[in-house]
């Protein structure tokens, strides 16, 4: 009969196995950390950070305008069709409650959870102080609409989430 192994010969393999588990978990975490969403909403975070004070000043100027803006989106699936039309409507009044005419209204429609479905449209004047546009969305769910209103040197920015089913 051959030589018998001493008791506890396998104890060092416990440490080797433990290190292998730690190494495997670290490799998995490294993979997920480098291939998933990094949390940045912008690709130019440093530049935007440098312009932070300018953004605060622009917000103060926007508040001083006193514009009253109401935005809504209505729509949904059309029976028997793959279309998902959404009607974007905006009403704008100045500080005294008079309709704001002559605005350029730009809307950027973004899918917060997926890339590749963004749209940019211009809302058309419908009546004094009212602007609208119908857009076709590729899928139902939650969308973010970023609006920019301009008249001369004055501008107004707003962001709103909409849910189209």
mmCIF file of C-alpha atoms in Angstrom:
data_model
loop_
_atom_site.group_PDB
_atom_site.id
_atom_site.type_symbol
_atom_site.label_atom_id
_atom_site.label_comp_id
_atom_site.label_asym_id
_atom_site.label_seq_id
_atom_site.Cartn_x
_atom_site.Cartn_y
_atom_site.Cartn_z
ATOM 1 C CA UNK A 1 0.000 0.000 0.000
ATOM 2 C CA UNK A 2 1.187 3.521 -0.854
ATOM 3 C CA UNK A 3 1.956 6.371 1.392
ATOM 4 C CA UNK A 4 -1.163 7.807 3.090
ATOM 5 C CA UNK A 5 -1.729 11.590 3.025
ATOM 6 C CA UNK A 6 -1.421 13.353 6.350
ATOM 7 C CA UNK A 7 -4.502 14.807 8.026
ATOM 8 C CA UNK A 8 -5.330 18.323 6.852
ATOM 9 C CA UNK A 9 -3.498 18.054 3.528
ATOM 10 C CA UNK A 10 -6.401 19.912 1.849
ATOM 11 C CA UNK A 11 -6.377 22.994 4.135
ATOM 12 C CA UNK A 12 -4.227 25.096 1.760
ATOM 13 C CA UNK A 13 -6.743 24.425 -1.008
ATOM 14 C CA UNK A 14 -9.411 26.213 1.059
ATOM 15 C CA UNK A 15 -7.369 29.418 0.755
ATOM 16 C CA UNK A 16 -6.782 28.871 -2.972
ATOM 17 C CA UNK A 17 -10.524 28.303 -3.493
ATOM 18 C CA UNK A 18 -11.404 31.397 -1.450
ATOM 19 C CA UNK A 19 -9.068 33.562 -3.516
ATOM 20 C CA UNK A 20 -10.529 32.122 -6.723
ATOM 21 C CA UNK A 21 -14.046 33.094 -5.565
ATOM 22 C CA UNK A 22 -12.877 36.645 -4.758
ATOM 23 C CA UNK A 23 -11.106 36.891 -8.122
ATOM 24 C CA UNK A 24 -14.219 35.657 -9.973
ATOM 25 C CA UNK A 25 -16.479 38.158 -8.210
ATOM 26 C CA UNK A 26 -14.030 41.002 -8.934
ATOM 27 C CA UNK A 27 -13.884 40.092 -12.623
ATOM 28 C CA UNK A 28 -17.700 40.015 -12.792
ATOM 29 C CA UNK A 29 -17.973 43.412 -11.054
ATOM 30 C CA UNK A 30 -15.338 44.890 -13.354
ATOM 31 C CA UNK A 31 -17.233 43.621 -16.398
ATOM 32 C CA UNK A 32 -20.565 45.104 -15.252
ATOM 33 C CA UNK A 33 -18.966 48.374 -14.190
ATOM 34 C CA UNK A 34 -17.417 48.947 -17.603
ATOM 35 C CA UNK A 35 -20.300 47.761 -19.807
ATOM 36 C CA UNK A 36 -23.382 49.271 -18.163
ATOM 37 C CA UNK A 37 -24.723 52.841 -17.829
ATOM 38 C CA UNK A 38 -22.103 55.077 -16.246
ATOM 39 C CA UNK A 39 -24.597 57.519 -14.737
ATOM 40 C CA UNK A 40 -23.536 60.524 -16.795
ATOM 41 C CA UNK A 41 -26.357 62.297 -18.573
ATOM 42 C CA UNK A 42 -23.916 64.297 -20.640
ATOM 43 C CA UNK A 43 -20.680 63.437 -22.354
ATOM 44 C CA UNK A 44 -19.186 66.832 -21.452
ATOM 45 C CA UNK A 45 -19.630 66.933 -17.675
ATOM 46 C CA UNK A 46 -16.457 68.953 -17.052
ATOM 47 C CA UNK A 47 -17.415 71.703 -19.509
ATOM 48 C CA UNK A 48 -20.951 71.866 -18.154
ATOM 49 C CA UNK A 49 -19.595 72.088 -14.616
ATOM 50 C CA UNK A 50 -17.504 75.090 -15.636
ATOM 51 C CA UNK A 51 -20.619 76.880 -16.939
ATOM 52 C CA UNK A 52 -22.671 76.219 -13.806
ATOM 53 C CA UNK A 53 -22.762 79.877 -12.690
ATOM 54 C CA UNK A 54 -23.889 80.953 -16.172
ATOM 55 C CA UNK A 55 -26.759 78.451 -15.951
ATOM 56 C CA UNK A 56 -27.832 79.878 -12.591
ATOM 57 C CA UNK A 57 -27.811 83.401 -14.062
ATOM 58 C CA UNK A 58 -29.882 82.197 -17.039
ATOM 59 C CA UNK A 59 -32.438 80.639 -14.664
ATOM 60 C CA UNK A 60 -32.719 83.924 -12.754
ATOM 61 C CA UNK A 61 -33.239 85.795 -16.037
ATOM 62 C CA UNK A 62 -35.908 83.252 -17.012
ATOM 63 C CA UNK A 63 -37.743 83.788 -13.710
ATOM 64 C CA UNK A 64 -37.591 87.565 -14.219
ATOM 65 C CA UNK A 65 -39.439 87.208 -17.541
ATOM 66 C CA UNK A 66 -42.519 86.022 -15.654
ATOM 67 C CA UNK A 67 -43.677 83.837 -18.520
ATOM 68 C CA UNK A 68 -46.415 81.360 -17.654
ATOM 69 C CA UNK A 69 -45.971 78.169 -19.648
ATOM 70 C CA UNK A 70 -48.294 75.144 -19.689
ATOM 71 C CA UNK A 71 -47.309 71.999 -21.572
ATOM 72 C CA UNK A 72 -49.303 68.816 -22.211
ATOM 73 C CA UNK A 73 -49.007 65.696 -24.324
ATOM 74 C CA UNK A 74 -51.956 63.526 -25.294
ATOM 75 C CA UNK A 75 -52.155 60.473 -27.482
ATOM 76 C CA UNK A 76 -51.713 56.780 -27.622
ATOM 77 C CA UNK A 77 -51.965 53.691 -29.740
ATOM 78 C CA UNK A 78 -54.169 53.729 -32.817
ATOM 79 C CA UNK A 79 -56.255 50.566 -33.205
ATOM 80 C CA UNK A 80 -55.049 48.406 -36.091
ATOM 81 C CA UNK A 81 -51.910 50.461 -36.602
ATOM 82 C CA UNK A 82 -48.329 50.448 -35.365
ATOM 83 C CA UNK A 83 -48.444 54.247 -35.029
ATOM 84 C CA UNK A 84 -48.267 55.894 -31.643
ATOM 85 C CA UNK A 85 -49.121 59.568 -32.276
ATOM 86 C CA UNK A 86 -48.714 62.085 -29.490
ATOM 87 C CA UNK A 87 -50.052 65.637 -29.656
ATOM 88 C CA UNK A 88 -47.712 68.108 -27.956
ATOM 89 C CA UNK A 89 -49.410 71.362 -26.957
ATOM 90 C CA UNK A 90 -47.991 74.413 -25.259
ATOM 91 C CA UNK A 91 -49.663 77.598 -24.131
ATOM 92 C CA UNK A 92 -47.604 80.645 -23.228
ATOM 93 C CA UNK A 93 -48.527 83.881 -21.513
ATOM 94 C CA UNK A 94 -46.433 86.831 -20.444
ATOM 95 C CA UNK A 95 -46.293 88.219 -16.891
ATOM 96 C CA UNK A 96 -49.522 90.182 -17.452
ATOM 97 C CA UNK A 97 -51.424 87.139 -18.786
ATOM 98 C CA UNK A 98 -51.366 88.184 -22.455
ATOM 99 C CA UNK A 99 -50.645 85.447 -25.020
ATOM 100 C CA UNK A 100 -47.012 85.227 -26.058
ATOM 101 C CA UNK A 101 -46.852 85.477 -29.830
ATOM 102 C CA UNK A 102 -43.855 85.086 -32.105
ATOM 103 C CA UNK A 103 -42.176 82.371 -30.082
ATOM 104 C CA UNK A 104 -39.887 79.784 -31.597
ATOM 105 C CA UNK A 105 -40.706 76.580 -29.713
ATOM 106 C CA UNK A 106 -38.234 73.700 -30.016
ATOM 107 C CA UNK A 107 -38.927 70.314 -28.437
ATOM 108 C CA UNK A 108 -36.453 67.504 -27.960
ATOM 109 C CA UNK A 109 -38.232 64.239 -27.181
ATOM 110 C CA UNK A 110 -35.988 61.716 -25.452
ATOM 111 C CA UNK A 111 -36.432 58.158 -24.267
ATOM 112 C CA UNK A 112 -34.811 58.170 -20.794
ATOM 113 C CA UNK A 113 -34.078 54.452 -20.754
ATOM 114 C CA UNK A 114 -32.931 53.792 -24.331
ATOM 115 C CA UNK A 115 -30.724 55.493 -26.868
ATOM 116 C CA UNK A 116 -31.604 55.880 -30.513
ATOM 117 C CA UNK A 117 -35.218 57.043 -30.246
ATOM 118 C CA UNK A 118 -34.721 60.784 -29.745
ATOM 119 C CA UNK A 119 -36.570 63.297 -31.914
ATOM 120 C CA UNK A 120 -36.310 67.041 -32.337
ATOM 121 C CA UNK A 121 -39.336 68.996 -33.576
ATOM 122 C CA UNK A 122 -40.539 72.576 -33.801
ATOM 123 C CA UNK A 123 -44.013 73.330 -32.446
ATOM 124 C CA UNK A 124 -46.166 75.353 -34.826
ATOM 125 C CA UNK A 125 -48.261 78.379 -33.796
ATOM 126 C CA UNK A 126 -51.942 77.428 -33.712
ATOM 127 C CA UNK A 127 -53.613 80.457 -32.129
ATOM 128 C CA UNK A 128 -52.108 83.423 -30.266
ATOM 129 C CA UNK A 129 -50.056 81.982 -27.422
ATOM 130 C CA UNK A 130 -50.772 78.354 -28.413
ATOM 131 C CA UNK A 131 -48.281 76.039 -30.128
ATOM 132 C CA UNK A 132 -48.671 72.392 -31.116
ATOM 133 C CA UNK A 133 -47.252 69.489 -33.107
ATOM 134 C CA UNK A 134 -48.188 65.828 -33.511
ATOM 135 C CA UNK A 135 -45.257 63.413 -33.405
ATOM 136 C CA UNK A 136 -45.075 59.672 -34.001
ATOM 137 C CA UNK A 137 -43.330 57.875 -31.170
ATOM 138 C CA UNK A 138 -41.744 54.476 -31.837
ATOM 139 C CA UNK A 139 -42.934 52.864 -28.585
ATOM 140 C CA UNK A 140 -45.218 53.495 -25.624
ATOM 141 C CA UNK A 141 -43.995 54.479 -22.194
ATOM 142 C CA UNK A 142 -42.298 57.354 -20.474
ATOM 143 C CA UNK A 143 -40.599 60.096 -22.479
ATOM 144 C CA UNK A 144 -38.796 63.275 -21.496
ATOM 145 C CA UNK A 145 -39.578 66.453 -23.410
ATOM 146 C CA UNK A 146 -37.059 69.294 -23.250
ATOM 147 C CA UNK A 147 -38.543 72.556 -24.465
ATOM 148 C CA UNK A 148 -36.747 75.702 -25.511
ATOM 149 C CA UNK A 149 -38.794 78.827 -26.197
ATOM 150 C CA UNK A 150 -37.151 81.839 -27.820
ATOM 151 C CA UNK A 151 -38.295 85.311 -28.728
ATOM 152 C CA UNK A 152 -35.554 87.725 -29.643
ATOM 153 C CA UNK A 153 -32.927 87.655 -26.901
ATOM 154 C CA UNK A 154 -35.293 86.058 -24.380
ATOM 155 C CA UNK A 155 -35.325 82.306 -23.883
ATOM 156 C CA UNK A 156 -37.151 79.897 -21.614
ATOM 157 C CA UNK A 157 -36.149 76.300 -20.890
ATOM 158 C CA UNK A 158 -38.271 73.597 -19.333
ATOM 159 C CA UNK A 159 -38.270 69.831 -19.016
ATOM 160 C CA UNK A 160 -41.241 67.564 -18.482
ATOM 161 C CA UNK A 161 -41.875 63.819 -18.388
ATOM 162 C CA UNK A 162 -44.817 62.433 -20.345
ATOM 163 C CA UNK A 163 -46.368 58.975 -20.461
ATOM 164 C CA UNK A 164 -47.839 57.814 -23.769
ATOM 165 C CA UNK A 165 -49.621 54.434 -23.898
#
